[in-house]
PDB file of C-alpha atoms in Angstrom:
ATOM      1  CA  MET D  24      28.262-136.015 142.914  1.00 52.00           C
ATOM      2  CA  LYS D  25      26.480-139.310 142.376  1.00 48.00           C
ATOM      3  CA  LYS D  26      24.049-138.533 145.227  1.00 49.00           C
ATOM      4  CA  LEU D  27      23.350-135.140 143.683  1.00 44.00           C
ATOM      5  CA  LEU D  28      22.560-136.712 140.316  1.00 43.00           C
ATOM      6  CA  LEU D  29      20.279-139.280 141.945  1.00 43.00           C
ATOM      7  CA  SER D  30      18.451-136.493 143.803  1.00 45.00           C
ATOM      8  CA  VAL D  31      17.938-134.553 140.586  1.00 38.00           C
ATOM      9  CA  LEU D  32      16.663-137.703 138.852  1.00 38.00           C
ATOM     10  CA  PHE D  33      14.267-138.415 141.718  1.00 39.00           C
ATOM     11  CA  LEU D  34      12.883-134.871 141.658  1.00 39.00           C
ATOM     12  CA  SER D  35      12.452-135.131 137.881  1.00 37.00           C
ATOM     13  CA  VAL D  36      10.370-138.289 138.251  1.00 37.00           C
ATOM     14  CA  ILE D  37       8.253-136.628 140.953  1.00 37.00           C
ATOM     15  CA  GLY D  38       7.680-133.699 138.620  1.00 38.00           C
ATOM     16  CA  LEU D  39       6.631-136.065 135.830  1.00 35.00           C
ATOM     17  CA  VAL D  40       3.729-137.453 137.840  1.00 42.00           C
ATOM     18  CA  GLN D  41       2.851-134.231 139.645  1.00 46.00           C
ATOM     19  CA  ALA D  42      -0.878-134.055 140.128  1.00 52.00           C
ATOM     20  CA  GLN D  43      -3.401-131.340 140.740  1.00 63.00           C
ATOM     21  CA  THR D  44      -6.200-132.440 143.028  1.00 73.00           C
ATOM     22  CA  ASN D  45      -9.408-130.751 144.129  1.00 88.00           C
ATOM     23  CA  LEU D  46     -11.719-132.558 146.509  1.00 90.00           C
ATOM     24  CA  TYR D  47     -15.119-131.451 147.797  1.00 93.00           C
ATOM     25  CA  GLU D  48     -16.970-133.374 150.470  1.00 94.00           C
ATOM     26  CA  ASN D  49     -20.471-132.463 151.589  1.00 96.00           C
ATOM     27  CA  PRO D  50     -20.479-132.073 155.401  1.00 96.00           C
ATOM     28  CA  GLU D  51     -23.511-134.379 155.555  1.00 96.00           C
ATOM     29  CA  PHE D  52     -22.081-137.064 153.254  1.00 95.00           C
ATOM     30  CA  ASP D  53     -21.214-139.534 156.018  1.00 93.00           C
ATOM     31  CA  LYS D  54     -24.667-139.253 157.546  1.00 95.00           C
ATOM     32  CA  ILE D  55     -26.501-139.480 154.205  1.00 95.00           C
ATOM     33  CA  ALA D  56     -24.372-142.415 153.040  1.00 94.00           C
ATOM     34  CA  GLU D  57     -25.539-144.494 155.997  1.00 93.00           C
ATOM     35  CA  SER D  58     -28.966-144.840 154.394  1.00 94.00           C
ATOM     36  CA  HIS D  59     -27.670-145.748 150.933  1.00 96.00           C
ATOM     37  CA  LYS D  60     -28.135-149.368 149.903  1.00 96.00           C
ATOM     38  CA  ILE D  61     -27.282-149.297 146.203  1.00 97.00           C
ATOM     39  CA  ILE D  62     -25.401-146.911 143.925  1.00 97.00           C
ATOM     40  CA  ALA D  63     -24.853-146.827 140.178  1.00 98.00           C
ATOM     41  CA  ILE D  64     -22.002-145.667 137.969  1.00 97.00           C
ATOM     42  CA  VAL D  65     -22.860-144.207 134.577  1.00 97.00           C
ATOM     43  CA  PRO D  66     -20.437-143.929 131.632  1.00 94.00           C
ATOM     44  CA  PHE D  67     -18.007-141.047 131.965  1.00 92.00           C
ATOM     45  CA  LYS D  68     -18.157-138.427 129.230  1.00 92.00           C
ATOM     46  CA  THR D  69     -14.756-138.591 127.628  1.00 88.00           C
ATOM     47  CA  GLN D  70     -12.636-136.306 125.525  1.00 86.00           C
ATOM     48  CA  VAL D  71      -9.586-137.718 123.782  1.00 82.00           C
ATOM     49  CA  LYS D  72      -7.413-134.755 122.846  1.00 78.00           C
ATOM     50  CA  LEU D  73      -5.326-135.710 119.839  1.00 71.00           C
ATOM     51  CA  ARG D  74      -2.821-133.582 118.003  1.00 64.00           C
ATOM     52  CA  PRO D  75      -3.871-132.124 114.624  1.00 63.00           C
ATOM     53  CA  LYS D  76      -1.430-134.473 112.888  1.00 63.00           C
ATOM     54  CA  GLN D  77      -3.136-137.462 114.498  1.00 62.00           C
ATOM     55  CA  MET D  78      -6.615-136.159 113.734  1.00 60.00           C
ATOM     56  CA  LYS D  79      -6.028-135.748 110.005  1.00 65.00           C
ATOM     57  CA  ASP D  80      -6.266-139.529 109.459  1.00 68.00           C
ATOM     58  CA  MET D  81      -9.398-139.909 111.579  1.00 72.00           C
ATOM     59  CA  THR D  82     -13.025-138.968 111.036  1.00 79.00           C
ATOM     60  CA  THR D  83     -15.188-137.305 113.659  1.00 79.00           C
ATOM     61  CA  GLU D  84     -17.295-140.461 113.853  1.00 85.00           C
ATOM     62  CA  GLN D  85     -14.240-142.615 114.538  1.00 81.00           C
ATOM     63  CA  LEU D  86     -13.111-140.318 117.339  1.00 81.00           C
ATOM     64  CA  GLN D  87     -16.593-140.344 118.853  1.00 85.00           C
ATOM     65  CA  ARG D  88     -16.609-144.151 118.880  1.00 85.00           C
ATOM     66  CA  ILE D  89     -13.240-144.159 120.618  1.00 83.00           C
ATOM     67  CA  GLU D  90     -14.442-141.669 123.225  1.00 86.00           C
ATOM     68  CA  ARG D  91     -17.590-143.722 123.867  1.00 89.00           C
ATOM     69  CA  SER D  92     -15.478-146.859 124.333  1.00 86.00           C
ATOM     70  CA  GLU D  93     -13.221-144.992 126.720  1.00 86.00           C
ATOM     71  CA  GLY D  94     -16.123-143.617 128.759  1.00 89.00           C
ATOM     72  CA  GLU D  95     -17.663-147.078 129.125  1.00 90.00           C
ATOM     73  CA  SER D  96     -14.264-148.512 130.044  1.00 87.00           C
ATOM     74  CA  ILE D  97     -13.855-145.986 132.859  1.00 89.00           C
ATOM     75  CA  GLN D  98     -17.331-146.953 134.097  1.00 93.00           C
ATOM     76  CA  SER D  99     -16.354-150.642 134.135  1.00 92.00           C
ATOM     77  CA  ALA D 100     -13.016-149.929 135.811  1.00 90.00           C
ATOM     78  CA  MET D 101     -14.734-147.912 138.531  1.00 92.00           C
ATOM     79  CA  TYR D 102     -17.204-150.767 139.047  1.00 94.00           C
ATOM     80  CA  SER D 103     -14.292-153.208 139.425  1.00 92.00           C
ATOM     81  CA  TRP D 104     -12.618-150.842 141.889  1.00 92.00           C
ATOM     82  CA  PHE D 105     -15.705-150.841 144.119  1.00 93.00           C
ATOM     83  CA  LEU D 106     -16.126-154.617 143.828  1.00 93.00           C
ATOM     84  CA  LYS D 107     -12.570-155.197 145.037  1.00 91.00           C
ATOM     85  CA  ARG D 108     -13.226-153.058 148.079  1.00 90.00           C
ATOM     86  CA  LYS D 109     -16.496-154.829 148.736  1.00 91.00           C
ATOM     87  CA  LYS D 110     -14.671-158.162 148.637  1.00 91.00           C
ATOM     88  CA  ARG D 111     -12.152-156.813 151.154  1.00 89.00           C
ATOM     89  CA  GLY D 112     -14.984-155.709 153.425  1.00 88.00           C
ATOM     90  CA  ASP D 113     -14.380-151.997 152.861  1.00 86.00           C
ATOM     91  CA  LEU D 114     -17.994-151.356 151.776  1.00 83.00           C
ATOM     92  CA  GLN D 115     -20.619-151.772 154.443  1.00 71.00           C
ATOM     93  CA  ASN D 116     -24.091-152.861 153.303  1.00 84.00           C
ATOM     94  CA  LEU D 117     -23.657-151.219 149.925  1.00 93.00           C
ATOM     95  CA  GLU D 118     -24.398-152.761 146.536  1.00 95.00           C
ATOM     96  CA  ILE D 119     -22.948-151.518 143.262  1.00 96.00           C
ATOM     97  CA  GLN D 120     -25.251-151.824 140.268  1.00 97.00           C
ATOM     98  CA  ASP D 121     -23.808-153.892 137.438  1.00 97.00           C
ATOM     99  CA  PRO D 122     -23.009-151.583 134.475  1.00 97.00           C
ATOM    100  CA  ARG D 123     -24.919-153.936 132.183  1.00 96.00           C
ATOM    101  CA  ILE D 124     -28.051-153.376 134.247  1.00 98.00           C
ATOM    102  CA  THR D 125     -27.367-149.634 134.290  1.00 98.00           C
ATOM    103  CA  THR D 126     -27.066-149.562 130.498  1.00 96.00           C
ATOM    104  CA  ALA D 127     -30.238-151.607 130.003  1.00 97.00           C
ATOM    105  CA  MET D 128     -32.304-149.465 132.377  1.00 98.00           C
ATOM    106  CA  LEU D 129     -31.106-146.245 130.777  1.00 97.00           C
ATOM    107  CA  LYS D 130     -31.826-147.633 127.318  1.00 96.00           C
ATOM    108  CA  LYS D 131     -35.458-148.126 128.345  1.00 97.00           C
ATOM    109  CA  GLN D 132     -35.541-144.354 128.954  1.00 96.00           C
ATOM    110  CA  ASN D 133     -33.875-143.703 125.577  1.00 97.00           C
ATOM    111  CA  ILE D 134     -30.718-142.555 127.365  1.00 97.00           C
ATOM    112  CA  ASP D 135     -27.289-143.473 126.101  1.00 94.00           C
ATOM    113  CA  TYR D 136     -23.721-142.146 126.104  1.00 92.00           C
ATOM    114  CA  ASP D 137     -24.535-139.480 123.513  1.00 92.00           C
ATOM    115  CA  ASN D 138     -27.377-137.784 125.405  1.00 94.00           C
ATOM    116  CA  ILE D 139     -26.700-138.678 129.038  1.00 95.00           C
ATOM    117  CA  MET D 140     -25.539-135.138 129.815  1.00 94.00           C
ATOM    118  CA  ASP D 141     -29.060-133.903 128.978  1.00 96.00           C
ATOM    119  CA  PHE D 142     -30.306-135.436 132.228  1.00 97.00           C
ATOM    120  CA  THR D 143     -29.610-134.388 135.795  1.00 96.00           C
ATOM    121  CA  PRO D 144     -27.907-136.787 138.209  1.00 96.00           C
ATOM    122  CA  LYS D 145     -31.145-136.888 140.214  1.00 97.00           C
ATOM    123  CA  GLU D 146     -33.101-137.958 137.132  1.00 97.00           C
ATOM    124  CA  LEU D 147     -30.539-140.630 136.284  1.00 97.00           C
ATOM    125  CA  ALA D 148     -30.503-141.969 139.836  1.00 97.00           C
ATOM    126  CA  ASN D 149     -34.297-142.177 139.896  1.00 96.00           C
ATOM    127  CA  PHE D 150     -34.433-143.914 136.493  1.00 97.00           C
ATOM    128  CA  LEU D 151     -31.880-146.423 137.786  1.00 98.00           C
ATOM    129  CA  GLU D 152     -33.715-146.917 141.100  1.00 97.00           C
ATOM    130  CA  VAL D 153     -30.585-146.317 143.164  1.00 98.00           C
ATOM    131  CA  ASP D 154     -29.765-144.161 146.178  1.00 98.00           C
ATOM    132  CA  ALA D 155     -26.927-142.288 144.511  1.00 98.00           C
ATOM    133  CA  VAL D 156     -25.278-142.016 141.133  1.00 98.00           C
ATOM    134  CA  ILE D 157     -21.606-141.628 140.277  1.00 97.00           C
ATOM    135  CA  SER D 158     -20.927-139.690 137.103  1.00 96.00           C
ATOM    136  CA  GLY D 159     -18.090-137.705 135.656  1.00 93.00           C
ATOM    137  CA  GLU D 160     -15.906-136.474 132.846  1.00 92.00           C
ATOM    138  CA  PHE D 161     -12.602-137.874 131.708  1.00 88.00           C
ATOM    139  CA  GLU D 162      -9.994-136.242 129.506  1.00 87.00           C
ATOM    140  CA  THR D 163      -6.856-137.860 128.150  1.00 82.00           C
ATOM    141  CA  ASP D 164      -4.344-137.490 125.368  1.00 77.00           C
ATOM    142  CA  LYS D 165      -4.458-141.223 124.679  1.00 70.00           C
ATOM    143  CA  PRO D 166      -7.169-143.834 125.341  1.00 65.00           C
ATOM    144  CA  MET D 167      -6.523-146.309 128.141  1.00 59.00           C
ATOM    145  CA  SER D 168      -9.158-148.910 127.312  1.00 50.00           C
ATOM    146  CA  GLU D 169      -7.931-151.868 125.287  1.00 46.00           C
ATOM    147  CA  GLY D 170     -10.504-151.508 122.510  1.00 45.00           C
ATOM    148  CA  ALA D 171     -10.060-147.772 122.066  1.00 44.00           C
ATOM    149  CA  SER D 172      -6.279-147.965 122.308  1.00 46.00           C
ATOM    150  CA  VAL D 173      -6.012-150.699 119.698  1.00 43.00           C
ATOM    151  CA  ALA D 174      -8.433-148.871 117.405  1.00 44.00           C
ATOM    152  CA  LEU D 175      -6.390-145.703 117.673  1.00 45.00           C
ATOM    153  CA  GLY D 176      -3.144-147.561 117.088  1.00 46.00           C
ATOM    154  CA  LEU D 177      -4.497-149.208 113.962  1.00 41.00           C
ATOM    155  CA  LEU D 178      -5.961-145.970 112.633  1.00 43.00           C
ATOM    156  CA  ILE D 179      -3.027-143.626 113.115  1.00 39.00           C
ATOM    157  CA  GLY D 180      -0.214-145.746 114.505  1.00 45.00           C
ATOM    158  CA  PHE D 181      -0.362-144.148 117.945  1.00 44.00           C
ATOM    159  CA  TRP D 182       0.761-146.491 120.726  1.00 43.00           C
ATOM    160  CA  GLY D 183       2.318-146.196 124.183  1.00 47.00           C
ATOM    161  CA  ASN D 184       1.279-145.097 127.653  1.00 48.00           C
ATOM    162  CA  THR D 185      -0.714-141.947 128.216  1.00 52.00           C
ATOM    163  CA  ASN D 186       1.089-138.756 129.213  1.00 63.00           C
ATOM    164  CA  SER D 187      -1.756-136.967 130.945  1.00 75.00           C
ATOM    165  CA  ALA D 188      -5.244-137.579 132.232  1.00 79.00           C
ATOM    166  CA  THR D 189      -7.871-135.608 134.116  1.00 85.00           C
ATOM    167  CA  ILE D 190     -10.875-137.075 135.877  1.00 87.00           C
ATOM    168  CA  ASN D 191     -13.794-135.141 137.348  1.00 92.00           C
ATOM    169  CA  MET D 192     -15.972-137.505 139.374  1.00 93.00           C
ATOM    170  CA  SER D 193     -19.139-136.647 141.322  1.00 96.00           C
ATOM    171  CA  VAL D 194     -21.512-138.449 143.659  1.00 97.00           C
ATOM    172  CA  HIS D 195     -25.078-137.106 143.780  1.00 98.00           C
ATOM    173  CA  ASN D 196     -27.849-138.073 146.136  1.00 98.00           C
ATOM    174  CA  ALA D 197     -30.940-139.534 144.442  1.00 97.00           C
ATOM    175  CA  GLU D 198     -33.533-138.109 146.829  1.00 96.00           C
ATOM    176  CA  ASP D 199     -32.739-134.429 146.320  1.00 96.00           C
ATOM    177  CA  GLY D 200     -29.958-134.352 143.715  1.00 96.00           C
ATOM    178  CA  VAL D 201     -27.512-132.782 146.176  1.00 97.00           C
ATOM    179  CA  LEU D 202     -23.809-133.036 145.379  1.00 98.00           C
ATOM    180  CA  LEU D 203     -22.240-135.238 148.033  1.00 97.00           C
ATOM    181  CA  TRP D 204     -18.692-135.527 146.748  1.00 96.00           C
ATOM    182  CA  ASN D 205     -16.594-134.209 143.891  1.00 95.00           C
ATOM    183  CA  TYR D 206     -13.081-135.246 142.992  1.00 92.00           C
ATOM    184  CA  ASN D 207     -11.059-133.550 140.276  1.00 91.00           C
ATOM    185  CA  LYS D 208      -7.578-134.862 139.654  1.00 87.00           C
ATOM    186  CA  GLN D 209      -5.009-134.254 136.947  1.00 82.00           C
ATOM    187  CA  VAL D 210      -2.008-136.506 136.554  1.00 74.00           C
ATOM    188  CA  ARG D 211       0.935-136.295 134.205  1.00 70.00           C
ATOM    189  CA  GLY D 212       3.337-139.120 133.484  1.00 56.00           C
ATOM    190  CA  SER D 213       3.059-142.795 132.666  1.00 52.00           C
ATOM    191  CA  LEU D 214      -0.210-144.072 134.117  1.00 49.00           C
ATOM    192  CA  GLY D 215      -0.026-147.718 133.171  1.00 50.00           C
ATOM    193  CA  SER D 216      -1.573-149.550 130.292  1.00 52.00           C
ATOM    194  CA  ASP D 217      -5.270-149.948 131.050  1.00 65.00           C
ATOM    195  CA  SER D 218      -8.278-148.269 132.619  1.00 72.00           C
ATOM    196  CA  GLU D 219      -8.154-150.287 135.848  1.00 77.00           C
ATOM    197  CA  ASN D 220      -4.573-149.186 136.533  1.00 76.00           C
ATOM    198  CA  LEU D 221      -5.611-145.619 135.845  1.00 75.00           C
ATOM    199  CA  ILE D 222      -8.572-145.732 138.234  1.00 80.00           C
ATOM    200  CA  ASN D 223      -6.421-147.340 140.932  1.00 79.00           C
ATOM    201  CA  THR D 224      -3.914-144.510 140.544  1.00 76.00           C
ATOM    202  CA  LEU D 225      -6.516-141.765 140.562  1.00 75.00           C
ATOM    203  CA  MET D 226      -8.593-143.186 143.426  1.00 78.00           C
ATOM    204  CA  ARG D 227      -5.785-144.298 145.740  1.00 74.00           C
ATOM    205  CA  LYS D 228      -5.902-141.243 147.989  1.00 69.00           C
ATOM    206  CA  ALA D 229      -9.396-140.020 147.204  1.00 75.00           C
ATOM    207  CA  SER D 230     -10.925-143.215 148.604  1.00 77.00           C
ATOM    208  CA  ARG D 231      -9.815-142.174 152.085  1.00 75.00           C
ATOM    209  CA  ARG D 232     -12.323-139.319 151.919  1.00 79.00           C
ATOM    210  CA  LEU D 233     -15.139-141.254 150.232  1.00 88.00           C
ATOM    211  CA  ALA D 234     -17.880-141.992 152.758  1.00 90.00           C
ATOM    212  CA  TYR D 235     -18.685-145.383 151.253  1.00 91.00           C
ATOM    213  CA  THR D 236     -15.208-146.812 151.789  1.00 84.00           C
ATOM    214  CA  LYS D 237     -13.038-147.610 154.757  1.00 69.00           C
ATOM    215  CA  HIS D 238      -9.357-146.976 154.036  1.00 55.00           C
ATOM    216  CA  SER D 239      -7.322-150.158 153.903  1.00 47.00           C
ATOM    217  CA  LYS D 240      -3.562-150.579 154.005  1.00 45.00           C
ATOM    218  CA  ASN D 241      -3.971-152.392 150.686  1.00 51.00           C
ATOM    219  CA  ASP D 242      -5.019-149.113 149.031  1.00 52.00           C
ATOM    220  CA  ASP D 243      -1.357-148.218 148.752  1.00 48.00           C
ATOM    221  CA  ASP D 244      -0.859-151.258 146.532  1.00 47.00           C
ATOM    222  CA  ASN D 245      -4.132-151.430 144.613  1.00 50.00           C
TER     223      ASN D 245
END
């Protein structure tokens, strides 16, 4: 009886973190990636889906600030993820543009978080002088970044780990704007307490199919 209960509990936990994953890989990605020397990550457009009860104590402007903070946090977490793999030797001859440089270069083109979706990935990559650009959308029912999470907690008293998150991440080639890779993943359950933990969770398996990275045994732990 005890074994049966443990089995039911185990299956319940698995169901809690059940994920939907869609992955597209351009057949030429490996070949094209060989010529790439530098890539950039732009802020992810974010939607924080709050309940009506939570929204009644928040203005539209406050929510927009939280979503901007979250999108920039995902950008930084993705940058850190790549840097860790570069340090481990999993990135060959590839540089990752510092998000601060990315922000500054986009600002010179009058591009920011609010209007970045008005530009194609090819345009963004060319403005940033990189070989490819990583962009995406992120949706969550609770912010993961420290600043956004604290702001939300102070505004409406909403704390705790997120219950669901969806990330849609794309890699586009700068030369012709071709989509090289797209990863869409939805996860339900406790995803940790910050953006870096979230990105590690979401990218753990996807990295094995990303042309820029060599899979390492450490990916199961980081």
